[in-house]
Amino acid sequence: MERKIRVLIAKPGLDGHDRGAKVVARALRDAGFEVIYTGLHQTPEQIVSTAVQEDVDAIGLSCLSGAHMTLFPRVVELLRERGADDIIVSGGGIVPEEDVPKLKTAGIAAVFGPGTPLKDIVEFHKKALRKR
Amino acid sequence: MSEKEARERRRWETETYKRACAQSQERKKRFMTTSSVDVGALYTPDEKFDYLSKLGFPGEFPYTRGVHPTMYRGRLWTMRQFSGFGTAEETNRRYKYLLEHGETGLSVAFDYPTLYGHDSDDPRAVGEFGKCGVAISSLRDMGILFGGISMKGVSTSMTINGPAAIVWGFYLAAAEKQGAKLSQLRGTIQNDILKEYIAQKSYIFPPHPSMRLIVDTFEFGSRSVPQWNTISISGYHIREAGSTAVQELAFTVGDGLAYVDAAMERGLRIDDFAPRLSFFFNAHNDLFEEIAKYRAARRIWAKEMKSRGAKSPRSLLLRFHTQTAGCSLTAQQPENNIVRTTIQALAAVLGGTQSLHTNSMDEALALPSEKAVKIALRTQQIIAHESGAANTIDPLGGSYYVEWMTDYMEEQAYKYFDRVAALGGVIPAIEKGFFQQEIANAAYQYQKEIESGERQVIGVNAHCEKDKPDIPLLKMDPRGEARQFARLKKIRRERDKAKWTKALADLEKAAEGEKNVMPLILDAVKADATLGEVCDVFRKVYGEYREPSLY
């Protein structure tokens, strides 16, 4: 049997807004991915160790508190340190336009702002992970 | 509806309406509210409708038409913009700006570390300083936040829950330093932990000790700060998390009744604390559904409080604050949000709110800029003084549609009350993830309706534009965090160690026992114990809550 693509949906930091993370988790599950949801209040360290332990293909980070510029790049950095930087990291939340290029430079593959259609998020993961 | 009217109604349906539909189809197969409730083509008088029992008169049972006899003819609602960012100094300037432009009450937004009871320099606070509210770690911060603002002259609402008792302690102590008496202070602490577990998720301690802290604040407030609302039972965050209007209504009023029952179990008399309970609802886009929700909430509350033995009319009143729906704002074409907010604010006013926050157009992108928040405040002033909505009481009372919707909401809310009771009550239902799952289901359905195009959101899936939004966003002082760290260091260095140690030890003893903790919290904050230190005492005694991670 073919192994399903595994995605970790994670909530870094203290932010409690979990509506978007849960909706995205369900949409990916309904699209045939295997989804693991970390729950709230995860440190970047916790997220990376879950990702490594669960052997995921991608991580989707959600943050609506404005702390994305600190927390998102930290996850990528820790993945590199653990030699797990083949894991594709994307992010979503209240991210001002001017932060998007900075996040991409830091290694966040895609940023999904408010109003992003779910099918775009699904397509992104299908495309990015097809190559493997 | 008389027999003749009913007959005529059937005739209209089968002849006139059907014929028109046959000639040209209606725009959609299904018409529905924002909460996916089916809406009929026409509502007509209901023959069973009993005016006196369903509506009555403003300021009288069952308060469907309003809690005050004169409503806005006597006094307008309080215009209260939820606001806070960066340091206490920056937010203090914003408060003065808003008051200068005609705001009539203050509302404090705290940053995440404060909401979770951490000091700004705690390692768990990394990246969050001042980001979605103001950072308040000490009595000194609170003093700066209200510098030059008379705390006995203004009413202040504080959105704080897990550490509500402590932050309230900062406020009370800061007001005393200004020379105010506790009995003069007016305002609200949100202090609604049940909806934190259900939706907002800024909880700290497990449910039972949290309920104990809340009842302590009820008791202390009714004795010492009699004009203070010691809780704001909130549906706002439940709705933002994706619930329907009915779920918002049912879960919020259900939470309110759970607090009443907890306080009565402690032996408090219902008429001693119930008059200080207040509520907080969302205002989403569907004008009529929202108006019906507020009217149904007042009716249910009055009936339920009466059945619990309340005698004072003030105990029966569901007084509420409203905030327009943040979750309805779009990052695309942000100027359109001004229009959405106007419709939502109008719903709140037509629904009889006691105070109102209007969101700013840029809030799907960042915290509001000065200009954006001024437009939001002006929106309320235009509704108050130009729209005519404040001229008469409950202007939509008697609308066949609104009355049908009000009854529908009430009926559905009672169905939820029964389901929660069957699970053993609110706290067991939280522990089983019942509310969380119901909300997640509703949020997913709403999103799927957008994806399929069944629901149109202008700028998002209809009338889209390629251009990225081009509006100036708020910039915070990048040196604020360092200043705050330095201030905390100084406080820890300069305070009276002996006094501080004793205050925290006494507090720990009280937390382990039965004694009301509020006076000891006041002693601790006056001894310059920081927010994180006081919360750590409670964390040590009560432990921390972890939620079931369902999606």
XYZ file of C-alpha atoms in Angstrom:
683
model
C 0.000 0.000 0.000
C 1.230 3.443 -0.846
C 2.156 5.531 2.163
C -0.101 8.537 2.636
C 1.481 11.974 2.661
C 1.738 13.141 6.251
C 1.219 16.746 7.263
C 1.666 18.238 10.717
C -0.591 21.206 11.446
C 0.946 23.150 14.294
C 0.137 26.137 16.503
C 3.387 27.749 17.676
C 3.541 30.255 20.520
C 0.797 31.457 22.823
C -1.812 32.236 20.146
C -5.166 30.566 20.803
C -6.883 31.246 17.457
C -7.318 27.703 16.185
C -10.238 28.061 13.749
C -8.039 28.277 10.662
C -5.675 25.493 11.742
C -8.568 23.129 12.354
C -10.305 23.983 9.079
C -7.077 23.437 7.133
C -6.439 20.156 8.985
C -9.852 18.875 7.956
C -9.520 20.015 4.376
C -6.194 18.213 4.019
C -7.641 15.098 5.626
C -10.631 15.200 3.274
C -8.173 15.547 0.366
C -6.518 12.263 1.368
C -3.551 13.412 3.452
C -2.751 11.980 6.828
C -2.989 14.924 9.222
C -1.577 15.298 12.700
C -2.661 18.324 14.732
C -0.355 19.399 17.558
C -2.930 21.338 19.530
C -2.187 24.733 21.023
C 0.779 26.432 22.664
C 3.649 24.553 21.106
C 7.222 25.776 21.197
C 9.185 25.529 17.931
C 11.257 22.808 19.643
C 8.139 20.759 20.414
C 6.857 21.165 16.867
C 10.126 20.019 15.327
C 10.447 17.012 17.567
C 6.859 15.961 16.798
C 7.582 16.394 13.082
C 10.701 14.226 13.281
C 9.095 11.568 15.449
C 6.028 11.343 13.243
C 8.171 11.410 10.100
C 5.999 14.011 8.394
C 6.454 15.341 4.870
C 5.229 18.845 5.592
C 4.440 21.234 8.428
C 1.720 23.876 8.289
C 2.209 26.596 10.910
C -0.650 28.812 12.026
C -0.187 32.039 13.956
C -2.598 34.967 14.241
C -0.956 36.799 17.124
C 1.702 38.612 15.101
C 4.591 36.514 16.432
C 5.146 34.779 13.075
C 8.424 36.587 12.319
C 10.013 35.047 15.413
C 8.337 31.648 15.465
C 8.147 30.530 11.814
C 11.842 30.983 10.922
C 12.824 29.315 14.206
C 11.014 26.133 13.147
C 12.935 26.055 9.854
C 16.216 26.683 11.667
C 15.606 23.824 14.091
C 14.676 21.471 11.250
C 18.009 22.281 9.618
C 19.843 21.585 12.861
C 18.136 18.200 13.076
C 18.930 17.447 9.443
C 15.217 17.343 8.667
C 15.078 20.255 6.267
C 13.485 18.124 3.560
C 10.242 18.749 5.443
C 8.303 21.471 3.630
C 7.141 24.286 5.885
C 4.290 26.644 5.092
C 2.490 29.166 7.279
C -0.753 31.035 7.624
C -2.415 33.696 9.733
C -2.460 37.464 10.045
C 0.727 38.124 8.085
C 1.227 41.618 6.619
C 2.260 41.626 2.955
C 5.687 43.092 3.694
C 6.588 40.109 5.911
C 5.914 37.544 3.174
C 9.208 37.904 1.246
C 11.163 37.855 4.507
C 9.492 34.617 5.550
C 10.194 33.083 2.148
C 13.870 34.016 2.432
C 13.876 32.350 5.854
C 12.720 29.100 4.243
C 8.932 29.212 4.564
C 7.793 27.725 1.252
C 4.399 29.422 1.132
C 2.365 31.891 3.169
C -1.423 31.567 3.165
C -3.171 34.729 4.344
C -6.820 35.238 5.290
C -9.273 34.287 2.542
C -6.980 31.729 0.891
C -9.131 29.037 -0.760
C -8.626 25.621 0.837
C -8.038 24.124 -2.577
C -4.944 26.322 -2.992
C -3.497 24.884 0.205
C -4.340 21.340 -0.879
C -2.863 21.925 -4.358
C 0.301 23.424 -2.901
C 0.943 20.307 -0.824
C 0.117 17.949 -3.663
C 2.483 19.742 -6.012
C 5.307 20.237 -3.548
C 5.231 16.625 -2.388
C 4.597 14.934 -5.736
C 8.266 15.192 -6.623
C 9.228 12.740 -3.886
C -53.196 35.510 12.198
C -56.916 35.313 11.756
C -58.519 32.533 9.765
C -59.165 34.904 6.920
C -55.552 36.043 6.897
C -54.342 32.433 6.917
C -56.603 31.606 4.019
C -55.388 34.620 2.111
C -51.801 33.694 2.848
C -52.327 30.209 1.387
C -54.005 31.729 -1.630
C -51.084 34.141 -2.173
C -48.632 31.272 -1.917
C -50.376 28.973 -4.361
C -51.440 31.606 -6.831
C -49.406 34.786 -6.891
C -46.077 33.571 -5.515
C -45.973 30.223 -7.302
C -46.911 31.842 -10.578
C -44.168 34.413 -10.232
C -41.630 31.675 -9.455
C -42.797 29.653 -12.423
C -42.366 32.641 -14.707
C -38.897 33.359 -13.499
C -36.984 31.261 -10.998
C -35.706 32.750 -7.787
C -32.000 33.664 -7.719
C -31.076 30.697 -5.567
C -32.476 27.289 -4.675
C -31.766 27.931 -1.033
C -31.759 31.168 0.935
C -29.949 30.992 4.226
C -28.626 33.151 7.034
C -24.942 33.615 7.888
C -25.432 30.632 10.214
C -26.872 28.445 7.426
C -30.483 28.619 8.693
C -33.040 28.299 5.884
C -35.035 31.472 5.323
C -38.522 31.527 3.834
C -39.801 33.944 1.218
C -42.280 35.679 3.519
C -43.210 35.807 7.189
C -46.734 36.681 8.299
C -48.509 37.056 11.669
C -48.512 33.967 13.890
C -51.923 33.413 15.477
C -50.429 31.843 18.605
C -48.179 34.837 19.185
C -48.888 36.320 22.602
C -47.528 39.845 22.806
C -47.417 40.183 26.583
C -45.703 36.895 27.369
C -43.253 36.978 24.456
C -42.334 40.653 24.392
C -43.851 42.749 27.136
C -42.481 46.270 27.503
C -38.968 47.719 27.703
C -37.582 47.568 31.217
C -40.110 44.890 32.179
C -40.193 41.099 32.159
C -39.260 39.261 29.950
C -37.157 42.208 28.659
C -37.265 41.043 25.036
C -37.631 44.640 23.881
C -34.826 46.017 26.031
C -33.463 46.180 29.567
C -34.160 49.872 30.146
C -37.529 51.635 29.965
C -36.184 54.452 27.761
C -33.253 52.703 26.028
C -31.288 55.080 23.779
C -33.773 57.906 24.233
C -32.397 58.149 27.761
C -28.717 57.424 27.150
C -26.811 56.153 24.142
C -24.751 52.987 24.360
C -21.157 53.311 25.541
C -18.748 53.648 22.620
C -15.868 51.510 23.729
C -13.011 50.584 21.403
C -11.024 47.479 22.400
C -7.478 48.646 22.189
C -3.930 47.954 23.285
C -0.517 47.318 21.793
C 3.167 47.481 22.716
C 4.047 49.151 25.975
C 1.765 50.803 28.512
C 3.096 54.178 27.325
C 2.062 53.615 23.675
C -1.384 52.350 24.623
C -1.903 55.230 27.071
C -1.387 57.618 24.127
C -3.953 55.671 22.046
C -6.513 55.858 24.887
C -6.112 59.603 25.131
C -6.504 59.880 21.347
C -9.742 57.866 21.427
C -11.176 59.797 24.381
C -10.354 63.054 22.590
C -12.365 61.847 19.592
C -15.492 61.092 21.563
C -15.032 57.588 22.900
C -17.045 57.155 26.114
C -15.407 54.119 27.774
C -12.081 52.278 27.688
C -11.438 48.658 26.813
C -8.028 47.082 27.360
C -6.559 44.500 24.970
C -3.660 42.633 26.589
C -0.866 40.842 24.782
C -0.596 37.055 24.867
C 1.978 36.774 27.650
C -0.311 38.863 29.886
C -3.346 36.777 28.910
C -1.470 33.638 29.996
C -0.142 35.171 33.201
C 3.511 35.380 32.105
C 5.824 38.337 32.635
C 7.041 40.019 29.454
C 10.548 38.594 29.922
C 9.413 34.994 30.457
C 10.996 32.564 27.954
C 7.501 31.376 26.921
C 6.703 34.932 25.810
C 9.298 35.047 23.020
C 8.036 36.880 19.947
C 4.704 37.866 21.500
C 5.580 41.076 23.366
C 2.927 43.735 22.775
C 1.841 42.046 19.543
C -1.897 41.754 19.979
C -2.364 43.919 23.005
C -0.546 45.861 25.677
C 1.988 44.158 27.959
C 1.098 44.528 31.641
C 3.344 42.658 34.070
C 3.115 44.783 37.201
C 1.253 47.411 39.192
C 3.690 49.950 37.788
C 2.688 49.075 34.188
C -0.988 49.531 35.077
C -0.239 52.927 36.610
C 1.468 54.035 33.397
C -1.408 52.700 31.264
C -3.847 55.026 33.060
C -1.452 57.940 33.572
C -3.356 61.196 33.150
C -6.712 59.377 32.857
C -9.040 59.601 35.853
C -9.807 56.022 36.836
C -12.780 57.046 38.948
C -14.185 59.054 36.049
C -13.972 56.488 33.248
C -15.445 53.012 32.968
C -12.929 50.406 31.865
C -13.458 46.970 30.437
C -10.579 44.499 30.547
C -10.428 41.425 28.361
C -8.646 39.174 30.794
C -9.621 35.690 31.898
C -7.065 33.189 33.235
C -5.302 35.824 35.372
C -8.371 38.099 35.707
C -8.275 38.314 39.490
C -4.630 39.450 39.436
C -4.963 41.997 36.627
C -8.075 43.357 38.352
C -5.874 43.614 41.453
C -3.405 45.751 39.464
C -6.268 47.990 38.328
C -7.789 48.406 41.782
C -4.409 49.138 43.360
C -3.486 51.615 40.594
C -6.825 53.413 41.062
C -6.257 53.653 44.810
C -2.840 55.190 44.103
C -4.650 57.819 42.007
C -6.788 58.579 45.061
C -9.951 56.752 43.956
C -12.063 54.669 46.317
C -12.906 51.108 45.233
C -16.607 51.903 45.561
C -16.250 54.608 42.887
C -14.784 52.367 40.205
C -16.852 51.281 37.220
C -15.920 48.705 34.639
C -15.808 45.058 33.697
C -13.376 42.171 33.838
C -14.140 39.485 31.302
C -13.263 36.717 33.787
C -15.185 34.108 31.756
C -13.065 30.991 31.879
C -15.649 28.571 30.481
C -15.526 30.158 27.038
C -11.725 30.036 27.183
C -11.868 26.248 27.253
C -14.613 26.329 24.632
C -13.193 28.848 22.177
C -10.655 31.537 23.027
C -8.146 29.147 24.627
C -6.324 31.570 26.911
C -6.869 29.415 29.980
C -4.236 28.734 32.619
C -5.646 26.547 35.402
C -8.066 23.592 35.251
C -11.818 24.299 35.358
C -12.644 23.708 39.027
C -10.013 25.955 40.652
C -10.712 28.542 37.925
C -14.377 28.577 38.928
C -13.312 29.083 42.529
C -11.234 32.163 41.600
C -14.205 33.555 39.681
C -16.614 33.093 42.566
C -14.005 34.818 44.798
C -14.135 37.846 42.499
C -17.968 37.829 42.569
C -17.899 37.807 46.351
C -15.202 40.459 46.685
C -16.816 42.656 44.045
C -20.287 42.597 45.546
C -18.819 43.646 48.911
C -16.075 46.078 47.959
C -16.400 47.193 44.313
C -20.175 47.319 43.953
C -20.272 49.162 40.614
C -17.956 46.675 38.905
C -19.154 43.946 36.553
C -17.146 40.982 37.803
C -17.774 38.893 34.719
C -18.596 39.393 31.074
C -20.010 36.099 29.902
C -18.835 35.982 26.354
C -20.167 34.560 23.152
C -17.905 36.737 21.053
C -15.007 34.313 20.915
C -17.277 31.319 20.456
C -18.607 32.967 17.310
C -15.148 33.989 16.123
C -14.034 30.379 16.470
C -16.660 29.535 13.881
C -19.906 28.829 15.728
C -23.359 29.642 14.420
C -25.484 32.380 15.997
C -27.564 29.747 17.793
C -24.460 28.082 19.231
C -23.127 31.452 20.358
C -26.416 32.160 22.110
C -26.858 28.720 23.649
C -23.280 28.186 24.822
C -22.994 31.697 26.270
C -26.252 31.734 28.173
C -25.504 28.153 29.266
C -22.120 29.290 30.627
C -23.852 32.146 32.441
C -26.213 29.761 34.157
C -23.259 27.542 35.142
C -21.631 30.529 36.915
C -24.877 31.336 38.702
C -25.211 27.760 39.867
C -21.565 27.670 41.053
C -22.004 30.867 43.060
C -25.247 29.627 44.597
C -23.562 26.373 45.570
C -20.959 28.438 47.445
C -23.872 29.958 49.359
C -23.932 33.390 47.713
C -27.405 34.919 47.431
C -28.494 35.250 43.826
C -29.666 38.851 44.185
C -26.312 39.836 45.710
C -24.223 38.909 42.675
C -26.553 38.507 39.688
C -26.974 42.262 39.068
C -23.201 42.463 38.346
C -23.177 39.739 35.701
C -22.824 41.103 32.187
C -22.595 39.589 28.718
C -20.630 40.068 25.525
C -21.878 39.090 22.081
C -20.641 39.138 18.509
C -22.349 41.049 15.691
C -21.955 39.246 12.383
C -23.216 40.222 8.939
C -26.764 38.894 8.975
C -28.696 41.853 10.358
C -31.913 40.061 11.293
C -30.346 36.912 12.671
C -28.170 39.016 14.972
C -31.022 41.217 16.205
C -33.093 38.120 16.962
C -30.172 36.603 18.865
C -29.918 39.538 21.296
C -33.666 39.613 21.855
C -33.829 35.858 22.488
C -30.872 36.085 24.889
C -32.640 38.679 27.051
C -35.819 36.614 27.175
C -34.116 33.332 28.052
C -31.954 34.934 30.749
C -34.865 36.681 32.465
C -36.890 33.472 32.540
C -34.018 31.329 33.781
C -33.001 33.753 36.510
C -36.569 34.007 37.715
C -36.805 30.236 37.871
C -33.640 30.198 40.041
C -35.349 32.423 42.561
C -34.088 35.899 41.636
C -36.347 38.564 43.146
C -34.547 41.779 42.284
C -35.454 43.018 38.800
C -31.770 43.873 38.261
C -30.908 40.188 38.540
C -33.076 39.446 35.524
C -31.399 41.864 33.125
C -29.110 40.575 30.421
C -26.935 43.620 29.842
C -24.386 43.196 27.073
C -21.467 44.603 25.173
C -21.153 43.903 21.457
C -18.173 43.734 19.155
C -18.532 43.531 15.415
C -17.251 40.279 13.891
C -13.499 40.209 13.400
C -13.856 36.923 11.555
C -16.035 38.613 8.910
C -13.285 41.037 7.911
C -11.373 40.360 4.740
C -7.739 41.047 3.971
C -8.817 41.609 0.360
C -10.196 45.095 -0.437
C -10.006 46.100 3.236
C -12.052 49.282 2.740
C -15.106 47.042 2.270
C -14.773 46.151 5.946
C -16.056 49.620 6.858
C -19.364 48.667 5.244
C -19.502 45.253 6.921
C -18.801 46.840 10.283
C -21.559 49.402 9.750
C -24.167 46.703 9.124
C -22.980 44.733 12.140
C -22.942 47.771 14.414
C -26.461 48.620 13.291
C -27.558 45.089 14.253
C -26.125 45.580 17.732
C -27.938 48.890 18.162
C -31.231 47.545 16.804
C -30.735 44.621 19.186
C -30.392 46.910 22.202
C -26.711 46.664 23.168
C -25.370 48.567 26.207
C -21.932 49.160 24.717
C -20.256 48.646 21.397
C -16.866 48.157 19.780
C -16.604 48.598 16.043
C -13.708 46.875 14.287
C -11.319 48.794 12.099
C -11.006 48.051 8.405
C -7.375 46.922 8.643
C -7.774 44.235 11.290
C -7.434 41.273 8.944
C -3.922 42.620 8.318
C -2.659 44.067 11.592
C -3.714 45.955 14.708
C -5.624 49.109 13.754
C -3.899 52.301 12.690
C -5.035 55.596 14.214
C -6.960 56.563 11.097
C -8.720 53.206 10.791
C -9.844 53.203 14.413
C -11.148 56.748 14.067
C -13.358 55.724 11.134
C -14.629 52.802 13.215
C -15.534 55.131 16.076
C -17.144 57.608 13.659
C -19.291 54.741 12.333
C -20.898 54.432 15.769
C -21.389 58.182 16.015
C -23.128 58.254 12.626
C -25.450 55.419 13.636
C -26.179 57.197 16.920
C -26.832 60.650 15.548
C -27.765 60.311 11.878
C -29.400 56.940 11.200
C -32.511 57.334 13.335
C -31.930 53.894 14.881
C -31.701 55.391 18.379
C -34.984 57.310 18.215
C -37.356 54.567 19.292
C -37.091 51.380 21.345
C -36.642 47.996 19.645
C -37.636 49.307 16.204
C -37.846 45.808 14.699
C -40.116 44.401 17.420
C -43.206 43.075 15.702
C -41.461 42.356 12.425
C -42.923 38.993 11.477
C -39.514 37.751 10.367
C -37.598 38.988 13.409
C -40.172 37.583 15.830
C -40.084 34.224 14.047
C -36.306 34.228 14.195
C -36.291 35.221 17.884
C -38.572 32.292 18.728
C -36.504 29.937 16.578
C -33.290 30.979 18.347
C -34.825 30.468 21.768
C -36.143 27.044 20.847
C -32.795 25.917 19.434
C -30.919 27.232 22.471
C -33.071 25.108 24.781
C -32.282 22.062 22.655
C -28.583 22.697 23.278
C -29.217 23.179 27.019
C -30.768 19.700 27.044
C -27.830 18.161 25.180
C -25.322 19.736 27.564
C -27.332 18.608 30.588
C -27.336 15.078 29.191
C -23.517 15.214 29.114
C -23.462 16.154 32.791
C -23.272 19.945 32.528
C -20.927 22.545 31.063
C -17.605 21.396 32.557
C -18.037 17.704 31.669
C -19.127 18.756 28.172
C -15.933 20.830 27.847
C -13.817 17.895 29.024
C -15.477 15.694 26.405
C -14.753 18.312 23.717
C -18.456 18.726 22.911
C -18.534 22.479 22.351
C -15.155 22.483 20.617
C -16.346 19.849 18.146
C -19.689 21.556 17.469
C -17.854 24.801 16.712
C -15.217 23.137 14.521
C -17.991 21.451 12.521
C -19.799 24.751 11.981
C -16.573 26.517 10.986
C -15.768 23.851 8.426
C -19.264 23.945 6.966
C -19.098 27.733 6.625
C -15.741 27.504 4.859
C -17.041 24.792 2.517
C -19.984 27.010 1.601
C -17.505 29.682 0.593
C -15.391 27.189 -1.361
C -18.406 25.909 -3.271
C -19.601 29.430 -4.043
C -22.914 28.840 -2.259
C -21.868 31.658 0.030
C -20.420 34.808 -1.522
C -17.866 36.937 0.259
C -17.168 40.088 -1.715
C -13.496 40.431 -2.577
C -12.760 36.828 -1.542
C -14.769 34.601 -3.869
C -16.788 37.221 -5.757
C -15.799 40.518 -7.346
C -12.150 39.757 -6.705
C -9.335 42.094 -7.684
C -5.714 41.309 -8.392
C -4.255 44.343 -6.612
C -2.845 43.826 -3.152
C -4.305 46.039 -0.415
C -2.569 49.355 -0.089
C -3.342 50.909 3.278
C -0.873 52.105 5.906
C -0.538 49.687 8.842
C 0.295 50.328 12.483
C 3.997 50.254 13.397
C 5.029 49.673 16.966
C 8.015 51.110 18.772
C 10.752 48.484 18.291
C 12.497 49.587 21.508
C 9.408 48.946 23.639
C 10.330 45.402 24.577
C 13.768 46.366 25.892
C 12.249 49.192 27.933
C 9.745 46.784 29.458
C 12.473 44.261 30.344
C 14.470 47.015 32.046
C 11.428 48.154 34.006
C 10.753 44.627 35.263
C 14.369 44.209 36.325
C 14.214 47.448 38.240
C 11.011 46.444 40.043
C 12.492 43.116 41.092
C 15.647 44.830 42.322
C 14.029 47.673 44.246
C 11.054 46.063 45.984
C 10.945 45.221 49.697
C 11.988 41.569 49.658
C 10.536 40.663 53.068
C 7.142 42.158 52.273
C 7.111 40.483 48.850
C 8.036 37.039 50.240
C 5.392 37.203 52.928
C 2.664 38.359 50.547
C 3.284 35.463 48.177
C 3.466 32.923 51.027
C 0.168 34.191 52.464
C -1.407 34.003 49.029
C -0.273 30.415 48.582
C -1.870 29.468 51.889
C -5.137 31.105 50.867
C -5.089 29.400 47.477
C -4.745 26.025 49.200
C -7.561 26.845 51.627
C -11.031 28.287 51.337
C -10.420 31.946 52.155
C -11.240 34.520 49.469
C -7.968 35.221 47.659
C -8.754 38.746 46.391
C -7.468 40.688 49.438
C -4.253 38.635 49.337
C -3.813 39.265 45.632
C -4.119 42.986 46.381
C -1.435 42.695 49.072
C 0.843 40.820 46.664
C 0.537 43.289 43.797
C 1.050 46.208 46.188
C 4.243 44.447 47.329
C 5.289 44.620 43.660
C 4.843 40.943 42.942
C 4.679 40.617 39.149
C 1.926 38.974 37.151
C 4.041 35.905 36.420
C 5.043 35.494 40.063
C 1.470 35.648 41.341
C 0.259 33.273 38.634
C 3.105 30.881 39.442
C 1.736 30.613 42.989
C -1.599 29.489 41.554
C 0.088 27.242 38.974
C 1.937 25.521 41.783
C -1.252 24.926 43.787
C -3.720 24.235 40.951
C -1.647 22.922 38.052
C -2.176 23.867 34.408
C -4.918 22.864 31.989
C -4.235 20.955 28.764
C -7.034 20.602 26.242
C -7.953 17.605 24.099
C -6.569 18.475 20.611
C -9.466 17.663 18.315
C -10.080 19.042 14.849
